[in-house]
Short mmCIF file of N, CA and C in Angstrom, two decimals:
data_model
loop_
_atom_site.label_atom_id
_atom_site.label_comp_id
_atom_site.label_asym_id
_atom_site.label_seq_id
_atom_site.Cartn_x
_atom_site.Cartn_y
_atom_site.Cartn_z
N MET A 1041 -18.36 73.87 185.78
CA MET A 1041 -19.09 75.05 185.16
C MET A 1041 -19.95 74.78 183.96
N PHE A 1042 -19.26 73.84 182.81
CA PHE A 1042 -20.02 73.67 181.75
C PHE A 1042 -21.33 72.96 182.17
N THR A 1043 -21.35 72.04 182.96
CA THR A 1043 -22.56 71.41 183.37
C THR A 1043 -23.69 72.45 184.01
N LEU A 1044 -23.19 73.42 184.57
CA LEU A 1044 -23.92 74.47 185.29
C LEU A 1044 -24.67 75.25 184.26
N VAL A 1045 -23.82 75.60 182.93
CA VAL A 1045 -24.47 76.57 181.97
C VAL A 1045 -25.22 75.71 181.33
N SER A 1046 -25.01 74.41 181.02
CA SER A 1046 -25.89 73.54 180.18
C SER A 1046 -27.33 73.32 180.98
N ARG A 1047 -27.34 73.35 182.26
CA ARG A 1047 -28.45 73.21 183.21
C ARG A 1047 -29.11 74.67 183.28
N GLY A 1048 -28.67 75.62 182.79
CA GLY A 1048 -29.31 77.03 183.11
C GLY A 1048 -29.10 77.51 184.54
N GLN A 1049 -28.22 76.97 185.17
CA GLN A 1049 -27.91 77.24 186.69
C GLN A 1049 -26.99 78.71 186.43
N VAL A 1050 -26.28 78.98 185.62
CA VAL A 1050 -25.55 80.01 185.52
C VAL A 1050 -25.66 80.38 183.82
N ASP A 1051 -25.62 81.76 183.40
CA ASP A 1051 -25.55 82.07 182.16
C ASP A 1051 -24.57 81.96 181.20
N TYR A 1052 -23.35 82.24 181.75
CA TYR A 1052 -22.19 82.19 181.19
C TYR A 1052 -20.80 82.06 181.99
N PHE A 1053 -19.75 81.57 181.57
CA PHE A 1053 -18.68 81.83 182.42
C PHE A 1053 -17.27 82.12 181.37
N PRO A 1054 -16.45 83.00 181.68
CA PRO A 1054 -15.50 83.38 180.70
C PRO A 1054 -14.37 82.44 180.29
N ARG A 1055 -14.04 82.16 179.24
CA ARG A 1055 -13.07 81.06 178.90
C ARG A 1055 -11.98 81.94 178.05
N SER A 1056 -10.73 81.10 178.30
CA SER A 1056 -9.57 81.83 177.32
C SER A 1056 -9.83 81.60 175.84
N VAL A 1057 -9.37 82.53 174.94
CA VAL A 1057 -9.64 82.31 173.54
C VAL A 1057 -8.83 81.47 173.03
N ILE A 1058 -7.92 80.93 173.54
CA ILE A 1058 -6.78 79.87 173.02
C ILE A 1058 -7.32 78.56 173.45
N GLU A 1059 -8.25 78.43 174.23
CA GLU A 1059 -8.76 76.99 174.81
C GLU A 1059 -10.34 76.75 174.50
N ILE A 1060 -10.95 77.89 174.13
CA ILE A 1060 -12.36 77.77 174.31
C ILE A 1060 -12.94 76.81 173.13
N GLN A 1061 -12.37 76.82 172.04
CA GLN A 1061 -12.92 76.00 170.78
C GLN A 1061 -12.56 74.48 171.18
N ASP A 1062 -11.32 74.28 171.81
CA ASP A 1062 -11.30 72.72 172.13
C ASP A 1062 -12.15 72.26 173.29
N GLU A 1063 -12.13 73.25 174.17
CA GLU A 1063 -13.49 73.17 175.28
C GLU A 1063 -14.50 72.85 174.68
N LEU A 1064 -15.15 73.64 173.80
CA LEU A 1064 -16.42 73.20 173.36
C LEU A 1064 -16.49 71.91 172.46
N LEU A 1065 -15.50 71.53 171.90
CA LEU A 1065 -15.65 70.04 171.24
C LEU A 1065 -15.60 69.11 172.40
N GLU A 1066 -15.06 69.21 173.42
CA GLU A 1066 -14.87 68.52 174.36
C GLU A 1066 -16.36 68.18 175.24
N PHE A 1067 -16.93 69.27 175.37
CA PHE A 1067 -18.26 69.44 176.06
C PHE A 1067 -19.35 69.45 174.94
N LYS A 1068 -19.12 68.98 173.70
CA LYS A 1068 -20.30 69.01 172.83
C LYS A 1068 -21.54 68.38 173.28
N PRO A 1069 -21.43 67.43 173.83
CA PRO A 1069 -22.81 66.78 174.24
C PRO A 1069 -23.80 67.76 174.91
N LEU A 1070 -23.14 68.78 175.53
CA LEU A 1070 -23.98 69.64 176.62
C LEU A 1070 -24.81 70.73 175.91
N GLY A 1071 -24.54 70.79 174.38
CA GLY A 1071 -25.15 71.91 173.60
C GLY A 1071 -24.74 73.05 173.85
N LEU A 1072 -23.46 73.30 174.12
CA LEU A 1072 -23.27 74.90 174.55
C LEU A 1072 -22.78 75.60 173.39
N ALA A 1073 -22.38 76.88 173.44
CA ALA A 1073 -22.12 77.80 172.03
C ALA A 1073 -21.27 78.78 172.60
N ILE A 1074 -20.41 79.32 171.77
CA ILE A 1074 -19.34 80.48 172.20
C ILE A 1074 -20.16 81.76 171.95
N GLU A 1075 -20.28 82.53 172.69
CA GLU A 1075 -21.00 83.84 172.70
C GLU A 1075 -20.06 84.74 171.65
N THR A 1076 -20.66 85.33 170.70
CA THR A 1076 -20.02 86.13 169.45
C THR A 1076 -19.92 87.44 169.39
N ALA A 1077 -20.55 88.24 170.42
CA ALA A 1077 -20.62 89.67 170.36
C ALA A 1077 -19.76 90.42 171.44
N HIS A 1078 -19.30 89.62 172.31
CA HIS A 1078 -18.34 90.50 173.60
C HIS A 1078 -17.10 89.68 173.73
N LEU A 1079 -16.17 90.34 174.10
CA LEU A 1079 -14.90 89.80 174.58
C LEU A 1079 -14.40 90.51 175.73
N ILE A 1080 -14.16 89.66 176.75
CA ILE A 1080 -13.50 90.32 178.14
C ILE A 1080 -12.13 90.26 178.06
N ASN A 1081 -11.44 91.46 178.26
CA ASN A 1081 -10.10 91.59 178.10
C ASN A 1081 -9.41 91.96 179.53
N TYR A 1082 -8.55 91.21 179.99
CA TYR A 1082 -7.90 91.58 181.24
C TYR A 1082 -6.53 90.71 181.08
N PRO A 1083 -5.42 91.50 181.93
CA PRO A 1083 -4.20 90.94 181.89
C PRO A 1083 -4.02 89.54 182.65
N ALA A 1084 -3.53 88.73 182.27
CA ALA A 1084 -3.26 87.37 182.69
C ALA A 1084 -2.20 86.52 181.84
N ALA A 1085 -1.54 85.73 182.48
CA ALA A 1085 -0.15 85.32 181.98
C ALA A 1085 -0.24 83.69 182.20
N PHE A 1086 0.55 83.14 181.22
CA PHE A 1086 0.99 81.49 181.37
C PHE A 1086 2.17 81.58 181.90
N TYR A 1087 2.35 80.60 182.89
CA TYR A 1087 3.91 80.47 183.59
C TYR A 1087 4.32 79.25 183.29
N PHE A 1088 5.56 79.04 183.40
CA PHE A 1088 6.16 77.72 183.54
C PHE A 1088 6.72 77.41 184.94
N PHE A 1089 6.49 76.38 185.42
CA PHE A 1089 6.89 76.09 186.90
C PHE A 1089 7.82 75.04 187.06
N VAL A 1090 8.80 75.24 187.51
CA VAL A 1090 9.89 74.15 187.71
C VAL A 1090 10.42 73.92 189.09
N ASN A 1091 11.04 72.98 189.49
CA ASN A 1091 11.48 72.81 190.90
C ASN A 1091 12.53 73.71 191.13
N LYS A 1092 12.19 74.25 192.25
CA LYS A 1092 12.96 75.41 192.90
C LYS A 1092 14.46 75.09 192.77
N GLU A 1093 14.78 73.84 192.87
CA GLU A 1093 16.40 73.39 192.78
C GLU A 1093 16.82 73.29 191.50
N LYS A 1094 15.99 73.49 190.47
CA LYS A 1094 16.25 73.60 189.06
C LYS A 1094 16.37 74.68 188.34
N THR A 1095 17.48 75.55 189.00
CA THR A 1095 17.56 77.00 188.54
C THR A 1095 18.28 77.14 187.30
N ALA A 1096 19.09 76.07 186.83
CA ALA A 1096 19.83 76.16 185.32
C ALA A 1096 18.60 75.75 184.45
N LEU A 1097 17.55 75.15 184.71
CA LEU A 1097 16.33 74.86 183.85
C LEU A 1097 15.52 76.11 183.86
N ALA A 1098 15.25 76.72 184.83
CA ALA A 1098 14.64 77.88 184.98
C ALA A 1098 15.22 78.99 183.91
N ASN A 1099 16.47 79.20 184.26
CA ASN A 1099 17.26 80.17 183.54
C ASN A 1099 17.19 79.83 181.89
N ALA A 1100 17.38 78.68 181.65
CA ALA A 1100 17.33 78.47 180.18
C ALA A 1100 16.02 78.54 179.59
N LEU A 1101 15.21 78.47 180.29
CA LEU A 1101 13.64 78.55 179.75
C LEU A 1101 13.57 79.94 179.56
N GLN A 1102 14.09 80.95 180.70
CA GLN A 1102 13.90 82.24 180.57
C GLN A 1102 14.64 82.82 179.39
N ALA A 1103 15.83 82.32 179.24
CA ALA A 1103 16.87 82.71 178.25
C ALA A 1103 16.25 82.31 176.77
N GLY A 1104 15.66 81.20 176.51
CA GLY A 1104 15.19 80.76 175.40
C GLY A 1104 13.91 81.54 174.87
N LEU A 1105 12.85 81.58 175.91
CA LEU A 1105 11.80 82.29 175.54
C LEU A 1105 12.00 83.74 175.18
N THR A 1106 12.85 84.59 175.93
CA THR A 1106 13.14 85.73 175.75
C THR A 1106 13.93 86.08 174.22
N GLU A 1107 14.74 84.85 173.81
CA GLU A 1107 15.31 85.14 172.74
C GLU A 1107 14.54 84.60 171.71
N MET A 1108 13.56 83.82 171.81
CA MET A 1108 12.20 83.64 170.66
C MET A 1108 11.54 84.81 170.62
N ILE A 1109 11.19 85.75 171.70
CA ILE A 1109 10.11 86.61 171.60
C ILE A 1109 11.15 87.70 170.70
N ALA A 1110 12.25 87.97 171.12
CA ALA A 1110 13.00 89.18 170.48
C ALA A 1110 13.18 88.87 168.95
N ASP A 1111 13.39 87.61 168.45
CA ASP A 1111 13.74 87.45 166.99
C ASP A 1111 12.31 86.91 166.47
N GLY A 1112 11.30 86.95 166.93
CA GLY A 1112 10.14 86.63 166.26
C GLY A 1112 9.66 85.34 166.17
N ARG A 1113 10.48 84.35 166.51
CA ARG A 1113 10.19 83.02 166.61
C ARG A 1113 8.81 82.52 167.51
N PHE A 1114 8.88 83.00 168.70
CA PHE A 1114 7.73 82.85 169.44
C PHE A 1114 6.51 83.26 168.81
N ASP A 1115 6.30 84.49 168.39
CA ASP A 1115 5.05 84.75 167.77
C ASP A 1115 4.75 83.82 166.34
N LYS A 1116 5.73 83.45 165.70
CA LYS A 1116 5.49 82.28 164.57
C LYS A 1116 4.74 81.26 165.13
N LEU A 1117 5.58 80.65 166.04
CA LEU A 1117 5.07 79.24 166.89
C LEU A 1117 3.67 79.57 167.66
N PHE A 1118 3.36 80.66 168.06
CA PHE A 1118 2.25 81.08 168.58
C PHE A 1118 1.28 80.91 167.40
N ASP A 1119 1.50 81.56 166.27
CA ASP A 1119 0.46 81.77 165.11
C ASP A 1119 0.36 80.30 164.59
N ASP A 1120 1.43 79.53 164.53
CA ASP A 1120 1.26 78.15 164.04
C ASP A 1120 0.21 77.37 164.63
N TYR A 1121 0.11 77.52 165.94
CA TYR A 1121 -0.93 76.85 166.85
C TYR A 1121 -2.21 77.38 167.08
N PHE A 1122 -2.18 78.91 166.96
CA PHE A 1122 -3.65 79.38 167.59
C PHE A 1122 -4.30 80.32 166.62
N ALA A 1123 -3.52 80.85 165.44
CA ALA A 1123 -3.90 81.84 164.48
C ALA A 1123 -5.32 81.48 163.82
N GLU A 1124 -5.18 80.31 163.36
CA GLU A 1124 -6.57 79.94 162.69
C GLU A 1124 -7.83 79.72 163.63
N GLY A 1125 -7.67 79.20 164.74
CA GLY A 1125 -8.70 79.29 165.69
C GLY A 1125 -9.06 80.62 166.20
N LEU A 1126 -8.16 81.73 166.36
CA LEU A 1126 -8.30 82.73 166.86
C LEU A 1126 -9.08 83.55 165.52
N SER A 1127 -8.74 83.57 164.49
CA SER A 1127 -9.47 84.29 163.39
C SER A 1127 -10.90 83.81 163.42
N GLN A 1128 -11.08 82.34 163.61
CA GLN A 1128 -12.32 82.14 163.62
C GLN A 1128 -13.36 82.67 164.50
N LEU A 1129 -12.98 83.41 165.67
CA LEU A 1129 -13.66 83.68 166.82
C LEU A 1129 -13.92 85.40 166.45
N ASN A 1130 -13.43 85.68 165.31
CA ASN A 1130 -13.81 87.12 164.90
C ASN A 1130 -13.63 88.37 166.06
N LEU A 1131 -12.32 88.35 166.78
CA LEU A 1131 -12.29 89.00 167.91
C LEU A 1131 -12.24 90.57 167.48
N ALA A 1132 -11.91 91.01 166.38
CA ALA A 1132 -11.82 92.35 166.29
C ALA A 1132 -13.25 92.76 166.00
N LYS A 1133 -14.26 92.20 165.96
CA LYS A 1133 -15.66 92.71 165.52
C LYS A 1133 -16.69 92.51 166.92
N ARG A 1134 -15.90 92.11 167.75
CA ARG A 1134 -16.39 91.98 169.28
C ARG A 1134 -16.52 93.24 170.13
N GLU A 1135 -17.33 93.45 170.63
CA GLU A 1135 -17.17 94.59 172.03
C GLU A 1135 -16.35 94.24 173.05
N ILE A 1136 -15.46 94.88 173.22
CA ILE A 1136 -14.31 94.58 174.18
C ILE A 1136 -14.57 95.34 175.61
N HIS A 1137 -14.60 94.59 176.51
CA HIS A 1137 -14.91 94.86 178.00
C HIS A 1137 -13.50 94.61 178.65
N TYR A 1138 -13.10 95.90 178.95
CA TYR A 1138 -11.50 96.01 179.60
C TYR A 1138 -11.71 95.80 181.08
N LEU A 1139 -11.02 94.80 181.77
CA LEU A 1139 -11.00 94.76 183.25
C LEU A 1139 -9.87 94.88 183.74
N GLU A 1140 -9.70 95.34 184.93
CA GLU A 1140 -8.10 95.29 185.78
C GLU A 1140 -8.07 93.80 186.27
N ASN A 1141 -6.86 93.41 186.58
CA ASN A 1141 -6.96 92.06 187.14
C ASN A 1141 -5.83 92.61 188.47
N ASP A 1142 -6.50 92.58 189.72
CA ASP A 1142 -5.95 92.99 191.03
C ASP A 1142 -4.97 91.89 191.53
N TYR A 1143 -4.71 90.85 190.84
CA TYR A 1143 -3.98 89.81 191.28
C TYR A 1143 -2.83 89.80 190.34
N PHE A 1144 -2.70 90.58 189.29
CA PHE A 1144 -1.66 90.54 188.51
C PHE A 1144 -1.12 91.94 188.47
N THR A 1145 -0.25 92.22 189.46
CA THR A 1145 0.42 93.49 189.89
C THR A 1145 1.83 93.57 189.22
N ASN A 1146 2.51 93.04 188.50
CA ASN A 1146 3.86 93.19 187.87
C ASN A 1146 3.56 94.04 186.59
N THR A 1147 3.85 95.52 187.05
CA THR A 1147 3.69 96.45 186.12
C THR A 1147 4.90 96.35 184.96
N ALA A 1148 6.09 95.83 185.31
CA ALA A 1148 6.99 95.61 184.29
C ALA A 1148 6.56 94.62 183.12
N LEU A 1149 6.00 93.78 183.53
CA LEU A 1149 5.34 92.82 182.42
C LEU A 1149 4.29 93.30 181.85
N LEU A 1150 3.30 94.07 182.52
CA LEU A 1150 2.24 94.73 181.89
C LEU A 1150 2.83 96.00 180.75
N GLN A 1151 3.89 96.55 180.92
CA GLN A 1151 4.35 97.49 180.08
C GLN A 1151 5.11 97.02 178.90
N ASN A 1152 5.57 95.76 178.82
CA ASN A 1152 6.42 95.06 178.00
C ASN A 1152 5.21 94.50 176.97
N LYS A 1153 5.23 95.32 175.83
CA LYS A 1153 4.15 94.96 174.64
C LYS A 1153 4.52 93.68 173.91
N ALA A 1154 5.78 93.45 174.03
CA ALA A 1154 6.23 92.13 173.31
C ALA A 1154 5.48 91.02 173.92
N LEU A 1155 5.15 91.01 175.11
CA LEU A 1155 4.36 89.92 175.86
C LEU A 1155 3.29 89.57 175.69
N TRP A 1156 2.41 90.55 175.09
CA TRP A 1156 1.02 90.35 175.11
C TRP A 1156 0.48 90.17 173.58
N TYR A 1157 -0.50 89.44 173.62
CA TYR A 1157 -1.22 89.20 172.46
C TYR A 1157 -1.89 90.52 171.79
N LYS A 1158 -1.72 90.94 170.33
CA LYS A 1158 -1.73 92.12 170.10
C LYS A 1158 -2.60 92.22 168.51
N LYS A 1159 -3.17 91.11 168.04
CA LYS A 1159 -3.87 91.01 166.94
C LYS A 1159 -5.38 91.50 166.82
#
């Protein structure tokens, strides 16, 4: 897709705000830029996948992440890795276009505000 944009075959394609800056550096020779006025917002999640026979590992990951979210360590870790880059994107100054994600139907996750980026 990066090559298609650089050739003018497509005008743009959306990227995650936590990945776009690294991708821009990786594809620097293509002369691409990050669009600065708009933000597409839709529910999506990152998942950990483990072998279906490793239920203890899956349970430990679930318990550990839940505990980290509850006591604030997850947000601190997230900020340690992503806050600087996100601040450079000036997300608050962009026109936000909210989309639904028909493939993300877990309403319990959608309603749990602790699980969603909120800055």
